[in-house]
PDB file of C-alpha atoms in Angstrom:
ATOM      1  CA  ASP A 194    -156.620  95.902 116.853  1.00  0.00           C
ATOM      2  CA  ALA A 195    -154.736  97.978 115.601  1.00  0.00           C
ATOM      3  CA  GLY A 196    -153.267 100.192 118.988  1.00  0.00           C
ATOM      4  CA  VAL A 197    -151.610 103.979 119.221  1.00  0.00           C
ATOM      5  CA  THR A 198    -149.520 104.062 115.760  1.00  0.00           C
ATOM      6  CA  GLN A 199    -147.213 106.663 114.802  1.00  0.00           C
ATOM      7  CA  SER A 200    -145.566 107.791 111.828  1.00  0.00           C
ATOM      8  CA  PRO A 201    -143.438 108.133 110.719  1.00  0.00           C
ATOM      9  CA  THR A 202    -140.551 106.397 112.861  1.00  0.00           C
ATOM     10  CA  HIS A 203    -137.534 108.390 112.331  1.00  0.00           C
ATOM     11  CA  LEU A 204    -136.845 111.792 111.092  1.00  0.00           C
ATOM     12  CA  ILE A 205    -133.889 113.913 110.768  1.00  0.00           C
ATOM     13  CA  LYS A 206    -133.788 117.749 110.238  1.00  0.00           C
ATOM     14  CA  THR A 207    -131.926 120.846 110.482  1.00  0.00           C
ATOM     15  CA  ARG A 208    -131.810 123.805 112.665  1.00  0.00           C
ATOM     16  CA  GLY A 209    -134.821 126.175 112.416  1.00  0.00           C
ATOM     17  CA  GLN A 210    -136.566 123.732 110.107  1.00  0.00           C
ATOM     18  CA  GLN A 211    -140.639 122.810 110.845  1.00  0.00           C
ATOM     19  CA  VAL A 212    -142.208 118.853 111.061  1.00  0.00           C
ATOM     20  CA  THR A 213    -145.397 117.026 111.446  1.00  0.00           C
ATOM     21  CA  LEU A 214    -145.846 113.956 113.256  1.00  0.00           C
ATOM     22  CA  ARG A 215    -148.993 111.996 113.185  1.00  0.00           C
ATOM     23  CA  CYS A 216    -150.718 109.770 115.341  1.00  0.00           C
ATOM     24  CA  SER A 217    -153.464 107.579 115.096  1.00  0.00           C
ATOM     25  CA  PRO A 218    -155.408 106.683 118.804  1.00  0.00           C
ATOM     26  CA  LYS A 219    -155.947 102.847 119.422  1.00  0.00           C
ATOM     27  CA  SER A 220    -159.123 101.439 118.285  1.00  0.00           C
ATOM     28  CA  GLY A 221    -161.887 103.355 120.449  1.00  0.00           C
ATOM     29  CA  HIS A 222    -159.618 105.732 121.931  1.00  0.00           C
ATOM     30  CA  ASP A 223    -160.460 109.875 121.852  1.00  0.00           C
ATOM     31  CA  THR A 224    -157.998 111.048 123.369  1.00  0.00           C
ATOM     32  CA  VAL A 225    -154.407 112.054 122.132  1.00  0.00           C
ATOM     33  CA  SER A 226    -151.764 113.397 124.652  1.00  0.00           C
ATOM     34  CA  TRP A 227    -148.075 113.897 123.233  1.00  0.00           C
ATOM     35  CA  TYR A 228    -144.820 113.392 125.332  1.00  0.00           C
ATOM     36  CA  GLN A 229    -140.942 114.368 124.213  1.00  0.00           C
ATOM     37  CA  GLN A 230    -138.866 111.739 125.565  1.00  0.00           C
ATOM     38  CA  ALA A 231    -134.872 112.888 125.707  1.00  0.00           C
ATOM     39  CA  LEU A 232    -132.930 110.294 126.194  1.00  0.00           C
ATOM     40  CA  GLY A 233    -132.233 108.351 129.576  1.00  0.00           C
ATOM     41  CA  GLN A 234    -135.311 110.483 130.948  1.00  0.00           C
ATOM     42  CA  GLY A 235    -138.675 110.182 131.882  1.00  0.00           C
ATOM     43  CA  PRO A 236    -141.534 111.466 129.329  1.00  0.00           C
ATOM     44  CA  GLN A 237    -142.434 115.280 129.528  1.00  0.00           C
ATOM     45  CA  PHE A 238    -146.080 116.207 128.650  1.00  0.00           C
ATOM     46  CA  ILE A 239    -146.671 118.450 125.999  1.00  0.00           C
ATOM     47  CA  PHE A 240    -150.214 118.593 125.344  1.00  0.00           C
ATOM     48  CA  GLN A 241    -153.223 116.272 124.902  1.00  0.00           C
ATOM     49  CA  TYR A 242    -156.148 117.065 122.343  1.00  0.00           C
ATOM     50  CA  TYR A 243    -159.885 115.546 123.609  1.00  0.00           C
ATOM     51  CA  GLU A 244    -163.336 116.372 120.666  1.00  0.00           C
ATOM     52  CA  GLU A 245    -159.941 118.297 118.725  1.00  0.00           C
ATOM     53  CA  GLU A 246    -159.220 121.309 121.499  1.00  0.00           C
ATOM     54  CA  GLU A 247    -156.200 121.481 123.358  1.00  0.00           C
ATOM     55  CA  ARG A 248    -157.621 119.988 126.855  1.00  0.00           C
ATOM     56  CA  GLN A 249    -153.959 120.936 128.774  1.00  0.00           C
ATOM     57  CA  ARG A 250    -150.504 121.566 128.239  1.00  0.00           C
ATOM     58  CA  GLY A 251    -147.253 120.789 129.245  1.00  0.00           C
ATOM     59  CA  ASN A 252    -144.299 123.514 130.391  1.00  0.00           C
ATOM     60  CA  PHE A 253    -143.336 123.686 126.425  1.00  0.00           C
ATOM     61  CA  PRO A 254    -143.174 126.624 124.318  1.00  0.00           C
ATOM     62  CA  ASP A 255    -145.366 127.851 121.172  1.00  0.00           C
ATOM     63  CA  ARG A 256    -143.429 126.150 118.966  1.00  0.00           C
ATOM     64  CA  PHE A 257    -144.844 123.053 119.806  1.00  0.00           C
ATOM     65  CA  SER A 258    -148.674 122.874 118.015  1.00  0.00           C
ATOM     66  CA  GLY A 259    -151.283 120.179 117.648  1.00  0.00           C
ATOM     67  CA  HIS A 260    -154.398 119.302 115.923  1.00  0.00           C
ATOM     68  CA  GLN A 261    -156.205 116.518 116.289  1.00  0.00           C
ATOM     69  CA  PHE A 262    -159.165 115.486 113.521  1.00  0.00           C
ATOM     70  CA  PRO A 263    -162.810 114.494 113.488  1.00  0.00           C
ATOM     71  CA  ASN A 264    -161.700 110.761 113.028  1.00  0.00           C
ATOM     72  CA  TYR A 265    -159.447 111.118 116.288  1.00  0.00           C
ATOM     73  CA  SER A 266    -155.535 111.240 115.107  1.00  0.00           C
ATOM     74  CA  SER A 267    -153.551 114.085 115.871  1.00  0.00           C
ATOM     75  CA  GLU A 268    -150.611 115.558 114.326  1.00  0.00           C
ATOM     76  CA  LEU A 269    -147.716 117.256 116.410  1.00  0.00           C
ATOM     77  CA  ASN A 270    -145.651 119.936 114.655  1.00  0.00           C
ATOM     78  CA  VAL A 271    -142.651 122.018 116.468  1.00  0.00           C
ATOM     79  CA  ASN A 272    -141.713 125.226 114.187  1.00  0.00           C
ATOM     80  CA  ALA A 273    -138.138 126.700 114.069  1.00  0.00           C
ATOM     81  CA  LEU A 274    -136.030 123.850 115.627  1.00  0.00           C
ATOM     82  CA  LEU A 275    -133.452 123.136 117.652  1.00  0.00           C
ATOM     83  CA  LEU A 276    -130.923 121.191 118.434  1.00  0.00           C
ATOM     84  CA  GLY A 277    -132.651 120.332 122.384  1.00  0.00           C
ATOM     85  CA  ASP A 278    -135.678 118.874 120.108  1.00  0.00           C
ATOM     86  CA  SER A 279    -133.781 115.916 119.679  1.00  0.00           C
ATOM     87  CA  ALA A 280    -135.681 113.613 121.229  1.00  0.00           C
ATOM     88  CA  LEU A 281    -138.890 110.571 121.125  1.00  0.00           C
ATOM     89  CA  TYR A 282    -141.708 112.090 120.950  1.00  0.00           C
ATOM     90  CA  LEU A 283    -144.757 109.803 121.827  1.00  0.00           C
ATOM     91  CA  CYS A 284    -148.230 109.622 121.452  1.00  0.00           C
ATOM     92  CA  ALA A 285    -150.231 107.690 124.179  1.00  0.00           C
ATOM     93  CA  SER A 286    -154.191 107.164 123.860  1.00  0.00           C
ATOM     94  CA  SER A 287    -157.059 106.918 126.215  1.00  0.00           C
ATOM     95  CA  SER A 288    -160.597 106.844 126.755  1.00  0.00           C
ATOM     96  CA  GLY A 289    -162.490 110.153 126.666  1.00  0.00           C
ATOM     97  CA  ALA A 290    -163.179 111.541 130.368  1.00  0.00           C
ATOM     98  CA  VAL A 291    -163.925 108.156 132.019  1.00  0.00           C
ATOM     99  CA  ASN A 292    -160.477 105.999 131.606  1.00  0.00           C
ATOM    100  CA  GLU A 293    -157.057 107.126 132.477  1.00  0.00           C
ATOM    101  CA  LYS A 294    -155.590 104.290 131.010  1.00  0.00           C
ATOM    102  CA  LEU A 295    -152.944 105.613 128.428  1.00  0.00           C
ATOM    103  CA  PHE A 296    -150.935 103.189 125.899  1.00  0.00           C
ATOM    104  CA  PHE A 297    -148.172 104.638 124.138  1.00  0.00           C
ATOM    105  CA  GLY A 298    -147.445 104.302 120.533  1.00  0.00           C
ATOM    106  CA  SER A 299    -143.881 103.079 119.369  1.00  0.00           C
ATOM    107  CA  GLY A 300    -142.778 107.187 118.600  1.00  0.00           C
ATOM    108  CA  THR A 301    -141.228 109.452 116.301  1.00  0.00           C
ATOM    109  CA  GLN A 302    -136.859 109.510 116.822  1.00  0.00           C
ATOM    110  CA  LEU A 303    -136.457 112.970 115.831  1.00  0.00           C
ATOM    111  CA  SER A 304    -132.352 114.282 115.475  1.00  0.00           C
ATOM    112  CA  VAL A 305    -132.372 118.071 114.982  1.00  0.00           C
ATOM    113  CA  LEU A 306    -128.955 118.411 112.929  1.00  0.00           C
TER     114      LEU A 306
ATOM    115  CA  GLY B 284    -147.312 121.538 139.608  1.00  0.00           C
ATOM    116  CA  GLU B 285    -146.614 117.843 140.243  1.00  0.00           C
ATOM    117  CA  ASN B 286    -143.244 116.606 140.516  1.00  0.00           C
ATOM    118  CA  VAL B 287    -142.637 112.833 140.951  1.00  0.00           C
ATOM    119  CA  GLU B 288    -139.318 111.238 142.597  1.00  0.00           C
ATOM    120  CA  GLN B 289    -137.719 108.334 141.660  1.00  0.00           C
ATOM    121  CA  HIS B 290    -135.452 105.653 143.500  1.00  0.00           C
ATOM    122  CA  PRO B 291    -133.042 103.826 142.951  1.00  0.00           C
ATOM    123  CA  SER B 292    -131.895 104.650 139.388  1.00  0.00           C
ATOM    124  CA  THR B 293    -130.517 101.514 139.102  1.00  0.00           C
ATOM    125  CA  LEU B 294    -131.044  98.703 139.900  1.00  0.00           C
ATOM    126  CA  SER B 295    -129.809  94.977 139.750  1.00  0.00           C
ATOM    127  CA  VAL B 296    -130.864  91.639 141.351  1.00  0.00           C
ATOM    128  CA  GLN B 297    -130.484  87.722 140.625  1.00  0.00           C
ATOM    129  CA  GLU B 298    -132.616  85.973 139.263  1.00  0.00           C
ATOM    130  CA  GLY B 299    -135.624  84.214 141.565  1.00  0.00           C
ATOM    131  CA  ASP B 300    -134.727  87.417 143.976  1.00  0.00           C
ATOM    132  CA  SER B 301    -137.538  90.244 144.330  1.00  0.00           C
ATOM    133  CA  ALA B 302    -136.977  93.993 143.060  1.00  0.00           C
ATOM    134  CA  VAL B 303    -138.988  97.094 144.813  1.00  0.00           C
ATOM    135  CA  ILE B 304    -138.638 100.995 143.064  1.00  0.00           C
ATOM    136  CA  LYS B 305    -139.915 103.347 145.390  1.00  0.00           C
ATOM    137  CA  CYS B 306    -141.591 106.188 143.949  1.00  0.00           C
ATOM    138  CA  THR B 307    -143.218 110.510 145.743  1.00  0.00           C
ATOM    139  CA  TYR B 308    -145.470 113.373 144.325  1.00  0.00           C
ATOM    140  CA  SER B 309    -145.483 116.102 145.509  1.00  0.00           C
ATOM    141  CA  ASP B 310    -149.486 116.746 144.526  1.00  0.00           C
ATOM    142  CA  SER B 311    -152.025 115.594 147.138  1.00  0.00           C
ATOM    143  CA  ALA B 312    -154.843 116.169 144.480  1.00  0.00           C
ATOM    144  CA  SER B 313    -152.734 113.333 142.720  1.00  0.00           C
ATOM    145  CA  ASN B 314    -154.834 110.040 142.526  1.00  0.00           C
ATOM    146  CA  TYR B 315    -154.092 107.566 139.676  1.00  0.00           C
ATOM    147  CA  PHE B 316    -150.415 105.991 140.077  1.00  0.00           C
ATOM    148  CA  PRO B 317    -149.590 104.082 136.605  1.00  0.00           C
ATOM    149  CA  TRP B 318    -146.348 101.679 136.368  1.00  0.00           C
ATOM    150  CA  TYR B 319    -144.631 101.771 133.153  1.00  0.00           C
ATOM    151  CA  LYS B 320    -142.064  99.122 131.466  1.00  0.00           C
ATOM    152  CA  GLN B 321    -139.987 100.629 128.512  1.00  0.00           C
ATOM    153  CA  GLU B 322    -137.566  98.037 126.682  1.00  0.00           C
ATOM    154  CA  LEU B 323    -135.037  99.766 124.653  1.00  0.00           C
ATOM    155  CA  GLY B 324    -136.061 101.106 121.721  1.00  0.00           C
ATOM    156  CA  LYS B 325    -139.664 100.123 122.089  1.00  0.00           C
ATOM    157  CA  ARG B 326    -142.556 101.982 123.620  1.00  0.00           C
ATOM    158  CA  PRO B 327    -143.724 102.070 127.290  1.00  0.00           C
ATOM    159  CA  GLN B 328    -146.051  99.564 128.061  1.00  0.00           C
ATOM    160  CA  LEU B 329    -148.553  99.669 130.637  1.00  0.00           C
ATOM    161  CA  ILE B 330    -148.088  97.376 133.571  1.00  0.00           C
ATOM    162  CA  ILE B 331    -150.335  98.065 136.182  1.00  0.00           C
ATOM    163  CA  ASP B 332    -152.182 100.907 137.901  1.00  0.00           C
ATOM    164  CA  ILE B 333    -153.664 101.877 141.193  1.00  0.00           C
ATOM    165  CA  ARG B 334    -156.540 104.598 142.622  1.00  0.00           C
ATOM    166  CA  SER B 335    -156.118 106.884 145.073  1.00  0.00           C
ATOM    167  CA  ASN B 336    -158.859 104.676 147.238  1.00  0.00           C
ATOM    168  CA  VAL B 337    -156.934 101.364 146.937  1.00  0.00           C
ATOM    169  CA  GLY B 338    -153.419 100.823 148.872  1.00  0.00           C
ATOM    170  CA  GLU B 339    -152.785  97.966 146.985  1.00  0.00           C
ATOM    171  CA  LYS B 340    -153.054  95.958 144.351  1.00  0.00           C
ATOM    172  CA  LYS B 341    -151.222  92.698 142.755  1.00  0.00           C
ATOM    173  CA  ASP B 342    -151.273  91.297 139.884  1.00  0.00           C
ATOM    174  CA  GLN B 343    -149.223  88.197 138.973  1.00  0.00           C
ATOM    175  CA  ARG B 344    -145.431  88.783 139.670  1.00  0.00           C
ATOM    176  CA  ILE B 345    -146.050  91.661 140.161  1.00  0.00           C
ATOM    177  CA  ALA B 346    -147.828  94.496 143.204  1.00  0.00           C
ATOM    178  CA  VAL B 347    -148.085  98.480 143.577  1.00  0.00           C
ATOM    179  CA  THR B 348    -148.519 100.219 146.718  1.00  0.00           C
ATOM    180  CA  LEU B 349    -150.151 103.317 147.694  1.00  0.00           C
ATOM    181  CA  ASN B 350    -149.268 105.528 151.616  1.00  0.00           C
ATOM    182  CA  LYS B 351    -152.133 108.609 150.901  1.00  0.00           C
ATOM    183  CA  THR B 352    -150.367 110.036 153.815  1.00  0.00           C
ATOM    184  CA  ALA B 353    -147.195 109.821 153.272  1.00  0.00           C
ATOM    185  CA  LYS B 354    -146.997 110.160 149.068  1.00  0.00           C
ATOM    186  CA  HIS B 355    -145.085 107.173 147.844  1.00  0.00           C
ATOM    187  CA  PHE B 356    -146.030 104.191 146.081  1.00  0.00           C
ATOM    188  CA  SER B 357    -143.913 100.999 145.571  1.00  0.00           C
ATOM    189  CA  LEU B 358    -143.244  98.450 142.395  1.00  0.00           C
ATOM    190  CA  HIS B 359    -143.146  95.016 143.867  1.00  0.00           C
ATOM    191  CA  ILE B 360    -141.957  92.357 141.393  1.00  0.00           C
ATOM    192  CA  THR B 361    -141.313  89.062 142.700  1.00  0.00           C
ATOM    193  CA  GLU B 362    -139.375  85.943 141.312  1.00  0.00           C
ATOM    194  CA  THR B 363    -137.635  88.263 138.827  1.00  0.00           C
ATOM    195  CA  GLN B 364    -137.020  86.403 135.901  1.00  0.00           C
ATOM    196  CA  PRO B 365    -134.547  87.368 133.192  1.00  0.00           C
ATOM    197  CA  GLU B 366    -137.190  88.852 131.139  1.00  0.00           C
ATOM    198  CA  ASP B 367    -138.036  91.554 133.670  1.00  0.00           C
ATOM    199  CA  SER B 368    -134.703  93.941 132.179  1.00  0.00           C
ATOM    200  CA  ALA B 369    -135.907  96.889 131.690  1.00  0.00           C
ATOM    201  CA  VAL B 370    -136.725 100.417 132.450  1.00  0.00           C
ATOM    202  CA  TYR B 371    -139.229 101.217 134.675  1.00  0.00           C
ATOM    203  CA  PHE B 372    -141.675 104.680 135.158  1.00  0.00           C
ATOM    204  CA  CYS B 373    -143.719 105.778 137.354  1.00  0.00           C
ATOM    205  CA  ALA B 374    -146.504 108.329 136.966  1.00  0.00           C
ATOM    206  CA  ALA B 375    -149.126 110.397 138.814  1.00  0.00           C
ATOM    207  CA  SER B 376    -151.900 111.975 137.127  1.00  0.00           C
ATOM    208  CA  ARG B 377    -155.133 114.045 138.755  1.00  0.00           C
ATOM    209  CA  GLY B 378    -157.220 111.345 136.694  1.00  0.00           C
ATOM    210  CA  HIS B 379    -159.873 113.760 134.929  1.00  0.00           C
ATOM    211  CA  THR B 380    -160.713 115.131 138.018  1.00  0.00           C
ATOM    212  CA  GLY B 381    -158.186 117.812 137.232  1.00  0.00           C
ATOM    213  CA  GLY B 382    -159.546 118.558 133.656  1.00  0.00           C
ATOM    214  CA  GLY B 383    -157.529 116.192 131.747  1.00  0.00           C
ATOM    215  CA  ASN B 384    -155.033 112.784 132.099  1.00  0.00           C
ATOM    216  CA  LYS B 385    -151.910 114.414 132.073  1.00  0.00           C
ATOM    217  CA  LEU B 386    -149.394 112.300 133.596  1.00  0.00           C
ATOM    218  CA  THR B 387    -146.128 113.523 135.847  1.00  0.00           C
ATOM    219  CA  PHE B 388    -143.356 110.430 135.151  1.00  0.00           C
ATOM    220  CA  GLY B 389    -140.605 109.518 137.462  1.00  0.00           C
ATOM    221  CA  THR B 390    -136.937 109.326 136.174  1.00  0.00           C
ATOM    222  CA  GLY B 391    -136.737 105.851 135.322  1.00  0.00           C
ATOM    223  CA  THR B 392    -135.255 102.691 137.357  1.00  0.00           C
ATOM    224  CA  GLN B 393    -133.061 100.747 135.245  1.00  0.00           C
ATOM    225  CA  LEU B 394    -133.877  96.669 136.367  1.00  0.00           C
ATOM    226  CA  LYS B 395    -130.800  94.547 135.337  1.00  0.00           C
ATOM    227  CA  VAL B 396    -132.175  90.689 137.043  1.00  0.00           C
ATOM    228  CA  GLU B 397    -128.661  88.429 136.430  1.00  0.00           C
ATOM    229  CA  LEU B 398    -128.878  84.673 135.585  1.00  0.00           C
TER     230      LEU B 398
END
């Protein structure tokens, strides 16, 4: 039973570029959430997707957008990258409207130079 | 919105001793409180969680207590072992009653268990 998988594991970009991160949820899960974790900080909620729609959103600018596909996998897109976007981006999956438990992937470490 | 404060930021204990980490939350509508353990370079792992209709929950050496009136909850680890060394995060959520299970995390506690 595969857990939450994310790709790529590491990514280096320059300011102004765009990036796409990918996530496959744990088997049986249909809800995907994205979090940003800066060094030495707790994860910060970006948004959550359920039934291919954004259900909740945190305090992140519109440069951060996402998508969920019919197979429940998800993408996080960040446009016009800033140095401050450098962080570990974590994907978490859960099971729909019943179970609050979130299971995290290993993350994508994004460095913006 | 929800605000979660976590203390202490670092905690050093001797092997075999107990460790306690405390968190407070601000949103009285929060009803789900998980704890995550994150080892260096690895994913956060759910170690225990509690819902607001329960005051205490225990799983082997780990226990969590919740005081809804005071809006605080705590993680207790007994008989600590070197492999317990990691960063621990508390979190709070309104659960699905809030239209989605968005977690608000504390700032983390670096636990070091010394031999």
